PDB file of N, CA and C in Angstrom:
ATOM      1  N   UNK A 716     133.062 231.197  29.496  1.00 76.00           N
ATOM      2  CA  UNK A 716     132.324 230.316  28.619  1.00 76.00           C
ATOM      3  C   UNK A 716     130.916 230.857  28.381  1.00 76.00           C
ATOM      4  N   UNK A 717     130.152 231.385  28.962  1.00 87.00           N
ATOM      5  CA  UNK A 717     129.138 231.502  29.334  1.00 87.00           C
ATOM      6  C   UNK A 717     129.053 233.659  28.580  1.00 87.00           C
ATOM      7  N   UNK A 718     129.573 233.833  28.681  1.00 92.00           N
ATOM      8  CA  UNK A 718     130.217 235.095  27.654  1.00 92.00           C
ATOM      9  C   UNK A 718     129.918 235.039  26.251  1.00 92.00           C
ATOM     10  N   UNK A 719     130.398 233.803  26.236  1.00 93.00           N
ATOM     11  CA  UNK A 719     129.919 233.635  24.277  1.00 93.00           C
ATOM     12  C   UNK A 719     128.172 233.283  23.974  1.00 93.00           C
ATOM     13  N   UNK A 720     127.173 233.253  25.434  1.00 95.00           N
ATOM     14  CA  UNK A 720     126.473 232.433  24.690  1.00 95.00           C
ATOM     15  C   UNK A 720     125.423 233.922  24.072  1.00 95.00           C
ATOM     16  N   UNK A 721     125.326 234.656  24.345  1.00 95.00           N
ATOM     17  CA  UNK A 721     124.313 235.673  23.378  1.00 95.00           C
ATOM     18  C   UNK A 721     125.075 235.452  22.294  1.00 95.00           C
ATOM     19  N   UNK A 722     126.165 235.489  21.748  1.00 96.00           N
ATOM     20  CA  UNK A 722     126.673 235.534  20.350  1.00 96.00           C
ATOM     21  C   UNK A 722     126.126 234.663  19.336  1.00 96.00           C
ATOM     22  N   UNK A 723     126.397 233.220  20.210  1.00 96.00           N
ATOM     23  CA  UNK A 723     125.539 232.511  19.463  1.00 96.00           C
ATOM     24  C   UNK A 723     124.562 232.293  19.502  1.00 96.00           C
ATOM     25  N   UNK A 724     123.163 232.997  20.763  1.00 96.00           N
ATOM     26  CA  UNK A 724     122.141 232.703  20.239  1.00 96.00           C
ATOM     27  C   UNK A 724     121.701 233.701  19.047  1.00 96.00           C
ATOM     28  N   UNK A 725     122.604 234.911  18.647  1.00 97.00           N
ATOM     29  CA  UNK A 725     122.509 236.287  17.380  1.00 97.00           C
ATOM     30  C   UNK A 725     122.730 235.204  16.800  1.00 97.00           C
ATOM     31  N   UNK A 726     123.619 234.524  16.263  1.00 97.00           N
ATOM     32  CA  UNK A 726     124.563 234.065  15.266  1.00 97.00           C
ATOM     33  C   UNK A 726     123.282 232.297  14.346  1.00 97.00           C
ATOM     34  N   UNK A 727     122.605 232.198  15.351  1.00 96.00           N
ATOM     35  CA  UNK A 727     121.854 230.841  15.282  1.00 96.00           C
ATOM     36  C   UNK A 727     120.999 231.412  14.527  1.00 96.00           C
ATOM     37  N   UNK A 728     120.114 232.752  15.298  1.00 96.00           N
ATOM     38  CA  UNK A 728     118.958 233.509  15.362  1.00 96.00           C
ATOM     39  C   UNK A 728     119.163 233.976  13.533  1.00 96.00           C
ATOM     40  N   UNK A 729     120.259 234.588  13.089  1.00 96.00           N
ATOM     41  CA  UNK A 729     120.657 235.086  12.005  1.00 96.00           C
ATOM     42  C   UNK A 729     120.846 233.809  11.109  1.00 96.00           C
ATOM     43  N   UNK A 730     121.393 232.788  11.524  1.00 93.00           N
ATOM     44  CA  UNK A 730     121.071 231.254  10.419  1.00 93.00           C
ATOM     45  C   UNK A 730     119.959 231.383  10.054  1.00 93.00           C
ATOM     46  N   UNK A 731     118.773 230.846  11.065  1.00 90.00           N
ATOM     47  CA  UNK A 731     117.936 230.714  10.924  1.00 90.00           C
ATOM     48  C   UNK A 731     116.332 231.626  10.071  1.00 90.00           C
ATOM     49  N   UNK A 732     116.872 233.048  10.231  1.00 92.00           N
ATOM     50  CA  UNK A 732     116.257 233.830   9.394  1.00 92.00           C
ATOM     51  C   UNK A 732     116.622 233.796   7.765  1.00 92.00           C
ATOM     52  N   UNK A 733     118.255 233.734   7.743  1.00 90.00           N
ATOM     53  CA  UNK A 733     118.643 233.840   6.465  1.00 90.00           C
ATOM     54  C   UNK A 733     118.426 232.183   5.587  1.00 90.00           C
ATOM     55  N   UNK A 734     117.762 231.060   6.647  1.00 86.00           N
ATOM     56  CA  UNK A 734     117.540 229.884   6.002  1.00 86.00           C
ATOM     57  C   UNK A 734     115.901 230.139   5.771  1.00 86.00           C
ATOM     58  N   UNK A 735     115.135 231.038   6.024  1.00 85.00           N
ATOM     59  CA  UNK A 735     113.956 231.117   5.901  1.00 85.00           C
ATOM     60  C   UNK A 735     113.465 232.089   4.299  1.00 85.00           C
ATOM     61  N   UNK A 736     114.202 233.437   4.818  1.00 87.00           N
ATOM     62  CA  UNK A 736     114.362 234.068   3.232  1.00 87.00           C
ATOM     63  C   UNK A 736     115.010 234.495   2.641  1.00 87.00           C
ATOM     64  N   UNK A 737     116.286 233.766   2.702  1.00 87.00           N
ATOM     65  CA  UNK A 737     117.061 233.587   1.714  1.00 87.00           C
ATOM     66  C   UNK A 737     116.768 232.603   0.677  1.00 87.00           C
ATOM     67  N   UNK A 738     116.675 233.549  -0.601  1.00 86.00           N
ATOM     68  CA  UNK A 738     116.120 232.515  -2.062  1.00 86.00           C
ATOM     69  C   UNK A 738     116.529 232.802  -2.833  1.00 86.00           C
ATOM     70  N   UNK A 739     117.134 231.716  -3.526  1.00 83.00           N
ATOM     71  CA  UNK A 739     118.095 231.031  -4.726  1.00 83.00           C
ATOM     72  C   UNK A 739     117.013 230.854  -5.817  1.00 83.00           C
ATOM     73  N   UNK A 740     116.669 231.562  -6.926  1.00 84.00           N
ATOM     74  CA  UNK A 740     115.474 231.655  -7.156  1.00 84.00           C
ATOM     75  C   UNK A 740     114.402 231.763  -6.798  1.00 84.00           C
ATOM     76  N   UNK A 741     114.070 230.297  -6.871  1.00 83.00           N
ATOM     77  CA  UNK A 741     112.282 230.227  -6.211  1.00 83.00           C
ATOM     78  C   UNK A 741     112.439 229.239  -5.242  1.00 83.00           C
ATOM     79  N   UNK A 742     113.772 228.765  -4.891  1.00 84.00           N
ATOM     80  CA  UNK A 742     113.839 227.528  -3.556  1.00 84.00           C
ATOM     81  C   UNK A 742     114.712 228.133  -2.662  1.00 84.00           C
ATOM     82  N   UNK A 743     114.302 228.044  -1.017  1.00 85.00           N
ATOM     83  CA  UNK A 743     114.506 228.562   0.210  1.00 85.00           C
ATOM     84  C   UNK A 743     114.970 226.871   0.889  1.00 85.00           C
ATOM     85  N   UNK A 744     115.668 227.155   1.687  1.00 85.00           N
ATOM     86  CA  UNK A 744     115.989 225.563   2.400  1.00 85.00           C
ATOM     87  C   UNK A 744     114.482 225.202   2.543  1.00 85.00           C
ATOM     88  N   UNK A 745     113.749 225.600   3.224  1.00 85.00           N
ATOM     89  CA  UNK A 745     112.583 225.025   3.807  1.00 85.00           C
ATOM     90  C   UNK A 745     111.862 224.359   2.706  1.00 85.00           C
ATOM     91  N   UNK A 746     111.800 225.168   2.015  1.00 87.00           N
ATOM     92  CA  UNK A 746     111.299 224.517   0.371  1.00 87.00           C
ATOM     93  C   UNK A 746     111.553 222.758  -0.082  1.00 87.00           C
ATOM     94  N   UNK A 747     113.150 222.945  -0.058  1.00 88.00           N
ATOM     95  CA  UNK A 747     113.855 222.039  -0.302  1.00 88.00           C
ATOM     96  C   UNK A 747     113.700 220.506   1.344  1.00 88.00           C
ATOM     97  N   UNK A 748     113.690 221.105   1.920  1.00 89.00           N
ATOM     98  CA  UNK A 748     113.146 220.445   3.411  1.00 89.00           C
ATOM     99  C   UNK A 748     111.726 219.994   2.721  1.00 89.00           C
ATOM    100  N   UNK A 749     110.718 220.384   3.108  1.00 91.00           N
ATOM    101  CA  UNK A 749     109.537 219.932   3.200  1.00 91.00           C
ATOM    102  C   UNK A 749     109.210 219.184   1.746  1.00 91.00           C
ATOM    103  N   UNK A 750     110.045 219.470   0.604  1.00 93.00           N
ATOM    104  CA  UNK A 750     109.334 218.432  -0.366  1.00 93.00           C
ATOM    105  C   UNK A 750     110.359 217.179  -0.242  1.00 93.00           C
ATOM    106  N   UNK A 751     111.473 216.532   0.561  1.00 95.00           N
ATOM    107  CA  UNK A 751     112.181 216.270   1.004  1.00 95.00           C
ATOM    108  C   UNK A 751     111.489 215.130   1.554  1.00 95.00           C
ATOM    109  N   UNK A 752     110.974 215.891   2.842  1.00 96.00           N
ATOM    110  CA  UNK A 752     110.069 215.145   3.780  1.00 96.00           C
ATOM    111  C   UNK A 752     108.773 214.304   3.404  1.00 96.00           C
ATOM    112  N   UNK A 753     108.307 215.493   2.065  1.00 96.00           N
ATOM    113  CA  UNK A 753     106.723 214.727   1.630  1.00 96.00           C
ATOM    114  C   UNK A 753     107.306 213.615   1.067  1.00 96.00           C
ATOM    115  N   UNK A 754     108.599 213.766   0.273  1.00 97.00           N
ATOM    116  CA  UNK A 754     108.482 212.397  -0.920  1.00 97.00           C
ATOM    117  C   UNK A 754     109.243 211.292   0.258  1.00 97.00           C
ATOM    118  N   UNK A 755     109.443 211.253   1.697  1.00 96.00           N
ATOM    119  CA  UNK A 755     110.055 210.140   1.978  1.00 96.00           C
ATOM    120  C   UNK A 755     109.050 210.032   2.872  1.00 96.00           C
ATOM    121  N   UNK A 756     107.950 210.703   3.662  1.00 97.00           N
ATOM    122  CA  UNK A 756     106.408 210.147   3.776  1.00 97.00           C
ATOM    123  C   UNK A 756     105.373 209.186   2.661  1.00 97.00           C
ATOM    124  N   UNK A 757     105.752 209.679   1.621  1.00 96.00           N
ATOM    125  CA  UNK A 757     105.042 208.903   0.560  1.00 96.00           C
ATOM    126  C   UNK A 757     105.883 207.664   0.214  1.00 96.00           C
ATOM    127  N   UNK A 758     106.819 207.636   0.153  1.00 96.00           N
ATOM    128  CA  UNK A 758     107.813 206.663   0.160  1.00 96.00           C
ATOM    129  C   UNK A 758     107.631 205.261   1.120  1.00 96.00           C
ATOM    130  N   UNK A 759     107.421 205.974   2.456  1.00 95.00           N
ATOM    131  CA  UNK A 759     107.070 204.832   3.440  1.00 95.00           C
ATOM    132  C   UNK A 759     105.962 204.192   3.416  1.00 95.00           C
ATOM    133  N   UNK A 760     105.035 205.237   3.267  1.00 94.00           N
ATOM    134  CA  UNK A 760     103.750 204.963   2.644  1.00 94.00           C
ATOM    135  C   UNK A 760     103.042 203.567   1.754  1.00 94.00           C
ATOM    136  N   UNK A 761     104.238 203.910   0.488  1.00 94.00           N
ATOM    137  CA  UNK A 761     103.935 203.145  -0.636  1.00 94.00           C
ATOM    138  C   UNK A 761     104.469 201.725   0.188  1.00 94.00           C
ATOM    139  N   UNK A 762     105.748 201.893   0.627  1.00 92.00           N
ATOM    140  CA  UNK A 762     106.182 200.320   1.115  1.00 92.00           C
ATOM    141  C   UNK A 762     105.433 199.626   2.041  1.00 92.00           C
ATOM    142  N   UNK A 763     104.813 200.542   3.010  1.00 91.00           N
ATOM    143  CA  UNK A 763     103.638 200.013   4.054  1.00 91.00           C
ATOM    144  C   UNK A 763     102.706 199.194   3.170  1.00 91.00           C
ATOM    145  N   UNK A 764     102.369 199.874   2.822  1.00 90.00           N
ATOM    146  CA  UNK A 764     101.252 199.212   1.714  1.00 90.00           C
ATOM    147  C   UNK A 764     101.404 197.895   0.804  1.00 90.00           C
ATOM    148  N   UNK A 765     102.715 198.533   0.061  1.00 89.00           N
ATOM    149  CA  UNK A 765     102.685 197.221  -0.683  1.00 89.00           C
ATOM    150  C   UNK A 765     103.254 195.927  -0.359  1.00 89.00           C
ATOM    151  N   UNK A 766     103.555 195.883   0.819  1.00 73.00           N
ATOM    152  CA  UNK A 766     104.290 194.955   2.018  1.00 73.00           C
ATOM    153  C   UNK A 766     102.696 194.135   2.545  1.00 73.00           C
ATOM    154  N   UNK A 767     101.952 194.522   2.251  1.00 65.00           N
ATOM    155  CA  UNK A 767     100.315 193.877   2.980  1.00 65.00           C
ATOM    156  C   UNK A 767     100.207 193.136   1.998  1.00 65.00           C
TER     157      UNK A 767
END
């Protein structure tokens, strides 16, 4: 069991680079992540607020 685990930490290690620059045009996951994140920060935001 314990045999497989370098494979997958290559195999994670290699996700994780190819989710960084790998780009589909001009959008990279992270791209797509973080404006993701801003508009459901602003989102909560607005309801905090307009809930007062």
């Amino acid at each position: 069991m314990y045999r497989f685990l370098p494979m997958f930490f290559v195999l994670g290690a290699a996700l994780e680079y190819s989710m960084i620059n790998w780009k589909v045009g001009e959008i990279s996951f992270y791209n797509t992540f973080k404006k993701r994140q801003a508009k459901d920060i602003v989102e909560e935001k607005i309801r905090k607020y307009s809930a007062v």
